[in-house]
XYZ file of C-alpha atoms in Angstrom:
671
model
C -29.567 -57.351 -7.022
C -29.189 -54.547 -9.633
C -29.454 -51.108 -10.523
C -32.231 -49.240 -12.323
C -33.135 -45.478 -13.459
C -35.934 -43.892 -15.594
C -37.672 -40.423 -16.866
C -41.207 -39.486 -17.206
C -41.695 -36.228 -19.464
C -43.843 -34.909 -21.980
C -43.452 -36.693 -25.542
C -39.951 -34.747 -27.051
C -39.317 -35.809 -30.529
C -35.493 -34.465 -29.955
C -34.676 -37.143 -27.407
C -34.377 -40.710 -27.639
C -35.831 -41.897 -23.737
C -34.442 -45.275 -24.559
C -31.357 -43.682 -24.957
C -31.393 -41.499 -22.109
C -32.646 -44.138 -19.819
C -30.077 -46.569 -20.782
C -27.222 -43.736 -19.974
C -28.575 -43.139 -16.881
C -28.898 -47.044 -15.388
C -24.809 -47.345 -17.196
C -23.982 -45.401 -14.452
C -25.108 -47.756 -12.258
C -22.621 -50.539 -13.918
C -21.169 -51.656 -10.310
C -24.580 -52.670 -9.169
C -25.182 -54.658 -12.076
C -22.777 -55.657 -14.343
C -23.675 -58.568 -15.716
C -26.579 -57.465 -18.383
C -28.254 -54.426 -19.735
C -31.589 -53.349 -20.609
C -33.433 -50.345 -21.828
C -37.069 -49.716 -23.370
C -39.276 -46.489 -23.707
C -42.316 -45.911 -25.292
C -42.149 -42.611 -26.584
C -46.220 -41.821 -26.828
C -46.147 -41.990 -23.161
C -42.813 -39.975 -22.730
C -41.723 -42.957 -20.442
C -38.067 -44.648 -20.603
C -36.705 -47.315 -18.294
C -33.049 -48.551 -18.023
C -31.247 -51.296 -15.952
C -28.640 -52.944 -14.827
C -28.169 -56.669 -13.848
C -26.382 -58.656 -11.223
C -27.440 -62.088 -12.005
C -28.666 -63.909 -8.498
C -31.552 -65.939 -9.338
C -32.417 -67.268 -12.513
C -29.077 -66.650 -14.723
C -30.921 -67.095 -17.811
C -31.876 -64.277 -20.510
C -35.589 -64.926 -19.335
C -34.758 -62.775 -16.190
C -33.717 -59.951 -18.289
C -35.334 -56.314 -17.396
C -37.216 -54.622 -18.461
C -39.455 -57.045 -18.125
C -43.297 -57.149 -19.232
C -45.853 -58.742 -17.714
C -48.030 -61.734 -19.445
C -50.407 -59.417 -20.626
C -48.237 -56.435 -21.687
C -50.168 -54.274 -19.413
C -46.650 -53.398 -17.006
C -43.461 -52.880 -17.622
C -41.036 -53.061 -14.592
C -37.534 -52.429 -13.212
C -36.812 -54.276 -9.877
C -33.955 -53.952 -7.914
C -33.754 -56.610 -4.858
C -34.559 -60.044 -3.880
C -37.879 -61.382 -2.997
C -37.348 -64.382 -0.757
C -40.858 -65.750 -0.470
C -41.026 -66.005 -4.417
C -41.376 -69.224 -4.522
C -44.704 -69.762 -2.306
C -46.060 -66.297 -4.189
C -45.425 -68.382 -7.982
C -46.937 -72.007 -6.386
C -50.168 -69.920 -5.265
C -50.349 -67.709 -8.323
C -49.658 -70.882 -10.601
C -52.776 -72.099 -8.917
C -54.824 -68.960 -9.586
C -54.064 -69.873 -13.337
C -50.520 -67.668 -14.008
C -48.003 -69.295 -16.018
C -44.183 -68.371 -16.342
C -41.354 -68.838 -18.455
C -38.709 -68.414 -15.934
C -37.863 -68.558 -12.434
C -36.985 -65.530 -11.599
C -38.850 -63.208 -8.768
C -39.316 -60.157 -10.714
C -41.565 -62.351 -13.362
C -43.463 -63.775 -9.840
C -43.786 -59.855 -8.744
C -45.416 -59.089 -12.218
C -47.709 -62.014 -11.785
C -48.180 -60.333 -8.502
C -49.073 -57.054 -9.428
C -51.740 -58.164 -12.076
C -53.473 -60.737 -9.521
C -53.750 -58.428 -6.742
C -52.336 -54.553 -7.594
C -49.249 -52.986 -6.945
C -49.918 -52.537 -3.358
C -50.979 -55.831 -2.326
C -48.153 -57.489 -4.265
C -45.502 -55.402 -2.361
C -47.355 -56.255 1.268
C -47.141 -59.904 0.552
C -43.754 -59.873 -0.759
C -41.013 -60.689 1.910
C -37.752 -59.204 0.609
C -35.354 -56.419 0.230
C -36.613 -54.239 -3.135
C -36.537 -50.909 -4.975
C -38.912 -51.171 -7.719
C -40.624 -49.063 -10.477
C -43.599 -50.025 -12.699
C -45.220 -48.366 -15.286
C -48.865 -49.018 -16.241
C -49.096 -48.805 -19.981
C -53.071 -48.748 -19.635
C -52.939 -45.644 -17.099
C -49.875 -43.888 -18.147
C -48.972 -44.237 -14.740
C -45.636 -44.643 -12.867
C -45.627 -46.315 -9.683
C -42.206 -46.349 -7.306
C -41.999 -48.711 -4.132
C -39.375 -49.655 -1.378
C -38.732 -52.318 1.146
C -40.142 -51.901 4.471
C -36.982 -51.339 6.162
C -35.176 -49.333 3.930
C -32.490 -52.019 2.501
C -32.574 -51.025 -1.445
C -32.101 -47.176 -2.015
C -34.336 -45.168 -4.522
C -34.216 -41.637 -5.428
C -36.579 -39.378 -7.311
C -37.480 -35.389 -8.235
C -38.058 -32.893 -10.906
C -35.735 -31.759 -13.546
C -37.384 -29.100 -15.384
C -40.171 -30.873 -17.317
C -38.811 -34.510 -16.480
C -39.361 -36.962 -13.615
C -36.047 -38.587 -12.579
C -35.861 -41.355 -10.659
C -32.774 -44.076 -10.007
C -31.398 -46.397 -7.545
C -28.200 -44.029 -6.783
C -27.952 -40.474 -7.243
C -25.066 -40.799 -10.104
C -28.100 -42.011 -12.215
C -29.925 -38.605 -11.943
C -26.871 -36.792 -12.544
C -26.247 -38.799 -16.012
C -29.248 -37.073 -17.542
C -28.645 -34.532 -20.124
C -28.374 -30.930 -18.359
C -29.022 -31.916 -14.949
C -27.723 -29.103 -12.932
C -27.867 -29.858 -9.176
C -27.218 -27.390 -6.275
C -26.166 -28.479 -2.520
C -29.435 -28.470 -0.327
C -28.034 -26.764 2.173
C -31.035 -27.797 4.739
C -29.913 -31.345 3.912
C -26.091 -30.776 4.688
C -27.196 -29.106 7.941
C -28.657 -32.764 9.027
C -25.274 -34.678 7.257
C -22.979 -32.362 9.612
C -25.100 -33.052 12.636
C -25.753 -37.017 12.529
C -22.989 -37.848 9.477
C -25.634 -38.944 7.269
C -28.632 -37.501 5.325
C -31.734 -39.005 6.208
C -34.795 -39.859 4.348
C -36.589 -37.999 2.382
C -33.812 -35.715 2.237
C -31.009 -35.705 -0.645
C -27.576 -33.508 -1.039
C -29.290 -31.883 -3.369
C -32.198 -29.430 -3.776
C -35.481 -31.128 -5.376
C -34.417 -34.846 -5.328
C -35.715 -37.066 -2.342
C -35.541 -40.259 -1.074
C -38.578 -42.613 -0.987
C -38.750 -43.621 2.605
C -38.967 -46.989 3.334
C -42.590 -49.049 3.252
C -43.928 -46.333 1.170
C -45.401 -46.211 -2.482
C -45.343 -43.242 -4.935
C -47.856 -42.879 -7.499
C -47.450 -40.569 -10.455
C -50.582 -39.780 -12.505
C -50.844 -39.450 -16.135
C -50.071 -35.261 -16.188
C -49.723 -34.993 -12.493
C -46.791 -32.958 -11.589
C -47.004 -33.531 -7.889
C -46.621 -37.361 -6.890
C -49.017 -38.968 -4.282
C -47.234 -40.950 -1.216
C -48.732 -43.875 0.528
C -47.370 -45.853 3.427
C -48.169 -49.560 2.844
C -45.870 -50.848 6.042
C -44.597 -48.631 8.987
C -42.478 -49.197 11.800
C -44.785 -47.413 13.753
C -47.838 -49.733 12.864
C -45.395 -52.219 13.956
C -44.891 -50.909 17.229
C -48.387 -50.324 18.087
C -49.323 -53.492 16.972
C -46.408 -55.182 19.029
C -48.122 -53.147 22.148
C -51.678 -54.210 21.245
C -50.673 -58.280 20.937
C -47.863 -58.522 23.259
C -46.464 -62.132 23.645
C -47.001 -64.350 26.444
C -45.002 -67.364 27.331
C -41.883 -68.948 28.974
C -38.536 -67.876 28.019
C -38.291 -71.076 26.455
C -41.215 -70.929 24.326
C -40.244 -67.335 23.031
C -36.569 -68.379 22.580
C -37.987 -71.464 19.999
C -40.410 -69.269 18.221
C -37.492 -66.374 17.431
C -35.534 -69.492 16.742
C -38.053 -70.568 14.190
C -38.040 -67.492 12.345
C -34.679 -66.746 12.089
C -34.057 -70.282 10.726
C -36.689 -69.952 7.945
C -35.452 -66.171 7.329
C -32.115 -67.518 6.754
C -32.852 -70.163 4.671
C -34.896 -67.824 2.499
C -31.894 -65.777 2.215
C -29.259 -68.525 1.716
C -31.254 -69.161 -2.054
C -28.925 -68.420 -4.623
C -27.768 -69.682 -8.285
C -24.721 -68.139 -7.766
C -21.899 -68.672 -4.447
C -22.971 -67.609 -1.318
C -21.351 -66.632 1.788
C -21.359 -64.373 5.132
C -19.615 -61.774 7.020
C -18.324 -62.736 10.397
C -16.717 -60.141 12.681
C -17.088 -62.757 15.698
C -19.861 -60.586 17.501
C -23.463 -61.933 18.244
C -25.120 -61.186 15.500
C -22.842 -62.048 12.338
C -21.767 -65.155 14.762
C -25.610 -66.254 15.163
C -26.377 -65.847 11.507
C -23.404 -67.943 10.548
C -24.842 -70.658 13.096
C -28.119 -70.778 11.411
C -26.282 -70.874 7.962
C -24.176 -73.857 9.052
C -26.994 -75.790 10.810
C -28.816 -75.728 7.353
C -25.969 -76.201 5.199
C -24.763 -79.973 3.836
C -21.151 -78.246 3.172
C -18.926 -75.598 4.972
C -20.148 -72.289 4.494
C -17.922 -69.323 2.922
C -17.052 -66.853 5.921
C -15.254 -63.776 5.245
C -13.516 -61.520 7.656
C -10.865 -58.505 7.746
C -8.671 -58.256 10.453
C -6.153 -54.966 11.523
C -3.032 -54.955 12.631
C -3.879 -52.365 15.383
C -4.938 -55.047 18.329
C -7.557 -52.061 19.296
C -9.651 -52.316 16.012
C -9.227 -56.079 15.224
C -11.799 -58.943 16.006
C -10.022 -61.082 13.316
C -9.240 -63.407 16.028
C -12.648 -63.863 17.878
C -14.260 -64.624 14.278
C -11.679 -67.488 13.565
C -12.667 -69.176 16.854
C -15.923 -69.039 16.089
C -15.352 -70.217 12.335
C -13.297 -73.498 13.461
C -16.107 -74.202 16.363
C -18.556 -73.803 13.427
C -16.527 -75.511 10.586
C -16.971 -72.624 8.186
C -15.049 -72.165 5.203
C -12.992 -69.237 6.551
C -11.112 -66.479 4.868
C -9.524 -63.590 6.721
C -7.575 -60.968 4.969
C -5.280 -58.956 7.252
C -4.858 -54.654 6.511
C -2.683 -52.343 7.029
C -3.204 -48.544 7.333
C -1.817 -47.760 4.085
C -4.656 -50.625 2.375
C -7.098 -49.000 4.444
C -5.879 -45.158 3.371
C -6.450 -46.408 -0.150
C -9.988 -46.825 -0.233
C -10.553 -43.291 0.844
C -10.323 -41.361 -2.538
C -12.991 -43.621 -3.580
C -15.640 -43.230 -0.977
C -17.414 -40.331 -2.643
C -17.999 -42.385 -6.226
C -18.915 -45.506 -3.299
C -21.424 -43.456 -1.241
C -22.881 -41.075 -4.074
C -23.558 -38.500 -1.185
C -21.748 -37.401 1.777
C -21.516 -40.126 4.033
C -19.906 -40.000 7.292
C -19.543 -43.467 9.291
C -16.226 -44.282 9.053
C -16.714 -47.949 9.769
C -17.565 -47.460 5.837
C -13.839 -48.475 5.304
C -13.657 -51.636 6.682
C -16.977 -52.639 4.986
C -15.754 -51.839 1.768
C -12.520 -53.836 2.401
C -14.747 -56.990 3.463
C -17.060 -56.423 0.707
C -13.696 -56.420 -1.812
C -12.429 -59.544 -0.470
C -15.405 -61.351 -0.078
C -16.237 -60.800 -3.808
C -13.391 -62.508 -4.907
C -15.050 -65.721 -3.937
C -18.899 -64.946 -4.058
C -21.612 -63.239 -5.322
C -23.928 -63.290 -2.332
C -23.265 -62.675 1.353
C -25.345 -62.412 4.642
C -25.144 -59.776 7.349
C -26.021 -59.505 11.025
C -27.015 -55.759 10.774
C -30.603 -55.335 12.588
C -29.875 -56.982 15.918
C -28.306 -53.566 17.689
C -31.695 -51.707 16.987
C -33.970 -54.013 17.839
C -32.804 -55.886 20.798
C -31.261 -52.978 22.723
C -27.441 -53.635 21.364
C -26.165 -50.246 21.512
C -24.229 -49.043 24.727
C -25.964 -45.620 24.481
C -29.186 -46.883 25.489
C -27.742 -47.849 28.794
C -25.668 -44.624 28.829
C -28.475 -42.586 28.370
C -30.036 -43.774 31.037
C -27.398 -43.778 33.579
C -26.348 -39.839 32.145
C -29.674 -38.875 33.063
C -30.266 -40.486 36.452
C -27.133 -38.893 37.564
C -27.780 -35.580 36.504
C -31.358 -35.818 38.014
C -29.555 -36.068 41.442
C -27.910 -32.583 40.627
C -29.964 -29.233 41.032
C -30.945 -27.418 37.696
C -28.546 -24.562 38.355
C -25.799 -26.892 38.976
C -26.384 -28.683 36.132
C -26.536 -25.605 33.852
C -23.246 -24.238 35.014
C -21.513 -27.565 34.684
C -22.320 -27.957 31.212
C -21.324 -24.350 30.390
C -18.040 -24.759 32.578
C -16.920 -28.047 31.084
C -15.171 -26.499 28.192
C -13.313 -24.146 30.114
C -12.179 -26.270 33.030
C -8.680 -26.782 32.987
C -7.739 -30.845 32.704
C -6.043 -31.372 36.344
C -9.960 -30.822 37.376
C -11.078 -33.760 35.547
C -8.536 -36.217 37.344
C -10.585 -37.114 40.398
C -13.608 -36.954 38.317
C -12.737 -39.696 36.257
C -11.825 -42.022 39.256
C -15.799 -41.764 40.476
C -17.056 -43.116 36.771
C -16.999 -46.543 37.381
C -19.119 -46.229 40.397
C -21.922 -44.446 37.918
C -21.375 -47.651 35.589
C -19.750 -45.293 32.939
C -16.842 -46.583 31.120
C -14.701 -44.178 29.215
C -13.677 -45.187 25.521
C -9.772 -44.978 25.014
C -8.266 -42.019 23.660
C -8.065 -38.937 25.345
C -10.365 -39.484 28.459
C -10.281 -36.061 29.561
C -11.752 -34.781 26.470
C -14.390 -37.304 26.398
C -15.023 -36.944 29.923
C -15.757 -33.045 28.983
C -18.353 -33.500 26.359
C -20.394 -35.914 28.849
C -20.130 -32.917 31.346
C -21.289 -30.738 28.795
C -24.515 -33.096 28.714
C -25.323 -31.724 31.956
C -27.514 -29.077 30.195
C -29.790 -31.462 28.636
C -33.074 -30.777 29.864
C -34.456 -34.536 29.105
C -33.303 -37.926 28.613
C -34.416 -37.247 24.882
C -31.966 -34.250 24.720
C -29.571 -36.556 26.144
C -29.928 -39.406 23.605
C -30.101 -36.636 20.614
C -26.750 -35.283 21.963
C -24.923 -38.956 21.847
C -26.161 -39.078 18.535
C -24.734 -35.609 17.439
C -21.480 -34.981 15.266
C -21.817 -31.233 15.350
C -24.370 -29.616 17.689
C -23.846 -26.190 16.338
C -24.518 -27.426 12.830
C -26.583 -24.489 11.818
C -23.685 -22.379 12.479
C -21.325 -24.481 10.598
C -23.585 -24.544 7.235
C -23.749 -21.054 6.090
C -27.458 -20.239 4.654
C -28.933 -23.462 6.294
C -32.412 -23.561 8.190
C -33.814 -26.860 10.366
C -35.996 -28.908 8.458
C -38.464 -31.635 9.928
C -36.898 -34.971 10.914
C -37.974 -37.965 13.114
C -36.219 -36.139 16.181
C -38.849 -33.406 16.601
C -40.720 -33.031 19.533
C -39.509 -36.141 20.545
C -40.644 -35.607 24.479
C -44.631 -35.339 23.225
C -43.882 -38.070 20.446
C -43.239 -41.311 22.645
C -46.074 -43.056 21.853
C -46.443 -45.077 24.647
C -43.071 -46.578 24.696
C -40.702 -46.763 27.501
C -37.699 -44.707 26.926
C -35.464 -48.030 26.031
C -37.853 -49.272 23.382
C -38.245 -45.571 21.993
C -34.439 -44.992 21.465
C -34.396 -48.131 19.432
C -37.591 -46.983 17.707
C -35.667 -43.856 16.767
C -32.871 -45.728 15.697
C -34.597 -48.020 13.303
C -36.452 -45.398 11.221
C -33.386 -43.091 11.351
C -29.813 -44.130 11.842
C -30.800 -47.847 10.691
C -31.986 -47.282 6.950
C -30.210 -44.104 6.714
C -26.644 -44.958 7.870
C -26.523 -48.522 8.482
C -28.066 -50.100 5.654
C -26.742 -47.245 3.497
C -23.110 -48.460 4.275
C -23.872 -51.747 4.054
C -25.831 -51.251 0.241
C -23.054 -49.288 -0.934
C -20.159 -51.039 0.051
C -21.351 -54.517 -1.298
C -22.988 -53.085 -4.545
C -19.540 -50.969 -5.503
C -18.044 -54.655 -5.715
C -21.008 -55.972 -7.291
C -21.707 -58.165 -4.411
C -25.367 -58.568 -2.813
C -25.510 -58.075 0.863
C -28.982 -59.273 2.608
C -29.646 -59.221 6.160
C -31.894 -62.163 7.771
C -32.593 -60.133 11.255
C -34.426 -57.495 9.044
C -37.003 -59.681 7.987
C -40.143 -57.857 8.817
C -41.439 -61.000 10.454
C -38.732 -60.886 12.649
C -38.971 -56.965 13.587
C -43.147 -57.319 13.997
C -42.419 -60.165 16.511
C -39.415 -58.123 18.296
C -41.873 -55.473 18.953
C -43.992 -57.908 20.449
C -41.995 -59.239 23.308
C -41.629 -58.604 26.768
C -38.769 -56.195 27.652
C -37.312 -58.885 29.607
C -36.155 -61.070 26.490
C -34.119 -57.734 25.191
C -32.455 -56.798 28.254
C -31.662 -58.330 31.577
C -29.745 -58.109 34.442
C -28.039 -55.671 32.655
C -27.354 -57.691 29.567
C -28.092 -56.387 26.172
C -29.407 -58.464 23.024
C -30.410 -61.214 25.835
C -32.714 -63.041 23.563
C -30.079 -63.176 20.847
C -27.352 -64.216 23.108
C -29.285 -67.415 24.149
C -30.106 -68.264 20.677
C -26.319 -68.145 20.045
C -25.492 -70.085 22.852
C -27.561 -72.757 21.704
C -24.686 -72.981 18.284
C -21.765 -71.345 19.768
C -20.143 -71.546 23.504
C -20.165 -68.144 25.542
C -16.393 -68.286 26.102
C -15.925 -67.873 22.187
C -18.106 -64.461 21.827
C -19.469 -63.178 25.391
C -17.367 -60.107 25.480
C -17.802 -56.267 25.408
C -19.046 -54.738 21.997
C -16.541 -53.332 20.096
C -17.948 -52.655 16.603
C -16.707 -52.000 13.334
C -14.159 -49.278 13.480
C -10.989 -47.769 12.771
C -8.656 -45.068 14.028
C -9.462 -42.047 12.437
C -8.499 -39.848 15.171
C -4.901 -40.802 15.202
C -4.986 -41.344 11.571
C -6.186 -37.358 10.956
C -2.871 -36.757 13.001
C -0.637 -39.007 11.147
C -0.819 -40.458 7.500
C -4.268 -38.424 6.657
C -2.998 -35.228 8.078
C -1.772 -33.778 4.345
C -4.948 -34.767 2.526
C -6.808 -33.558 5.327
C -5.374 -30.217 5.268
C -5.769 -29.627 1.608
C -9.703 -30.572 2.064
C -10.009 -27.862 5.162
C -7.801 -25.438 4.068
C -9.103 -22.204 5.213
C -9.180 -20.268 2.054
C -10.732 -22.785 -0.045
C -13.797 -23.100 2.753
C -14.002 -19.309 2.586
C -14.528 -19.625 -1.416
C -16.967 -22.298 -1.320
C -19.030 -20.819 0.874
C -21.037 -23.825 2.300
C -18.986 -24.055 5.901
C -17.843 -21.722 8.472
C -14.032 -21.698 8.051
C -13.053 -20.512 11.326
C -15.265 -23.075 13.071
C -13.734 -25.639 11.003
C -9.974 -24.359 11.400
C -10.454 -24.031 15.282
C -11.849 -27.587 15.550
C -8.618 -29.480 13.193
C -6.224 -27.072 15.021
C -7.614 -28.728 18.891
C -7.805 -31.894 17.203
C -4.005 -31.646 15.668
C -2.469 -30.391 19.004
C -4.313 -33.445 20.943
C -6.495 -31.240 23.200
C -9.645 -32.430 21.428
C -11.071 -35.396 19.607
C -13.051 -33.934 17.195
C -12.710 -36.972 14.683
C -16.294 -37.913 14.046
C -16.849 -33.902 13.608
C -14.236 -33.622 11.243
C -14.605 -36.660 9.312
C -18.142 -35.536 8.202
C -16.445 -32.663 6.908
C -13.766 -34.221 5.211
C -16.176 -36.284 3.652
C -18.541 -33.367 2.224
C -15.354 -31.580 0.992
C -14.072 -34.915 -0.644
C -17.724 -35.355 -2.351
C -17.979 -31.540 -3.390
C -14.749 -31.858 -5.116
C -15.161 -35.012 -6.682
C -18.893 -33.808 -7.569
C -17.427 -30.283 -9.091
C -20.797 -28.376 -8.076
C -20.043 -24.765 -8.488
C -21.287 -22.709 -4.863
C -24.599 -21.177 -5.679
C -26.015 -18.004 -3.944
C -26.727 -18.814 -0.433
C -30.129 -18.625 0.738
C -31.348 -16.370 3.613
C -32.627 -18.255 6.747
C -33.325 -15.374 9.056
C -35.248 -16.130 12.426
C -33.621 -19.330 12.673
C -31.375 -20.332 15.471
C -27.889 -21.615 15.120
C -27.489 -23.784 18.405
C -31.119 -24.742 18.911
C -33.867 -26.734 17.035
C -37.566 -27.497 17.809
C -37.372 -26.349 21.316
C -34.420 -28.926 21.981
C -31.261 -27.910 23.293
C -28.194 -29.084 21.315
C -24.896 -29.363 23.591
C -21.479 -28.384 22.300
C -19.174 -31.707 22.383
């Protein structure tokens, strides 16, 4: 696990590209504290820089940038290829010789044998890679199938820049970034910036499963998909699995055991995050069943019982016999992380579970260098409560005439609180359970969804932080996303599967995996996700629906597998998530920090956000009348990032003709 950066430009005698690329890579020292390397070829105008976190082959033979045996290719590689031993054995039979035992050397040999695309297709792992072809004078970038490892790229004047994080691009001499207001609009809506966009104009994220080719003398890079989630979905529909429940469970267990075994290969201490939930408990169970000694497990607990899962994790760890360590933290401990968030995430990011994820990563790093995680189970086995909630809400709303639904949705924000009391008593009959907090406000938001015109728009509204993000972000316009034209792009999927598909190409790579990657890498810890092995993902799309949800029970297959290792009474409980009480903190210990960032005059002078709109929501939240903590957290994360980045506001671009509260025909509901 590492970080890399590079530049391609016309030959410039005044610029030492090796030094330049090395300086860019040094901005990523947290991703790679163990080793540093840089290389350039002045005649070709290429410079590569690398920071290494040594995991496999700790010797100098794993040093990067690495040259292929023929000398034709030079590579910088971030990630792990879990099947590299099998590939190495095959390549040895084909005549290749190896000096060390790193997966990077194996990947280079695979490129020489089969070419870049086939080499990536045959690699099972998580990675971002840059490959320079010295013969053709071409650059190739590649990213893993699901998007576990990040890769940014774009032009700055006559220089093509690329790197593992934006901070590497910012380290390029003369780089003068502008905030992309359209991307900021997406961020305010979702709390993350989906690929291919980034917070900077002209800089993009390479999409998962994609190869970029920059030819000699070319300005426009060519993009090619070598694996896509949509293809996996279509292949799954074309070749559905048949068989008994027992046979399918055995198949799944075999795939996961192999996935876990591959991710336990390391020349450094290894462990796992254990929250006590289904996914992490299953991964730890499979690890312990294949280990001759206790697995290291880590959990962070909170004093507030409503946000604490440490006790559950402790029971499971005790049952499995792991070497379990837990750290109880106070709100003050958690709040101390907040000033560092802009540095950790590098662009605005507003999933508040980023705080405990950083804390558990920091805690684990004291003992291990690699940690396995349970991420991925929710997206492929219908684990999120919003899947069922979307269906129940839509079914309920369909019983009402369109006119009444419209009036109910419009009046939801204006009705007095006393009107909602009898309605709350009826919610359990509809299968709706309101979370803790201001239940009246939460019901008000649910009723506002009555104006939604389809299941798809209900789902989108539940995923939205600022439905009026077009009004909030000044000078912004809509840009294409995976959520466009959802009603006509179902591709034959039933609606629950369609929601899982959307999450797997948006929320998973651009929120969940960003959170894991940046949190772990901020403390030089490698995070691995066995549930995101592409073979297991492809298998999941071939499963019959009964294996994912049965009798209202989500993640049925994962539950059945876990029950083979751990009794159900230790883990069978409602999903609680990895959360912190941001709403209460904003009214309490975070209030001074927030008020400074949300200062009305400051917002107006910066010119990015509608100051009046932000002030209104802040006042309503402080009074307790409304719960706007998620929306406000997005604003605060942008404001904190903006202050840290010290970017000067630029002239607002015109976006006439765009409606502030509608996008691509899909109605957006105010929360």
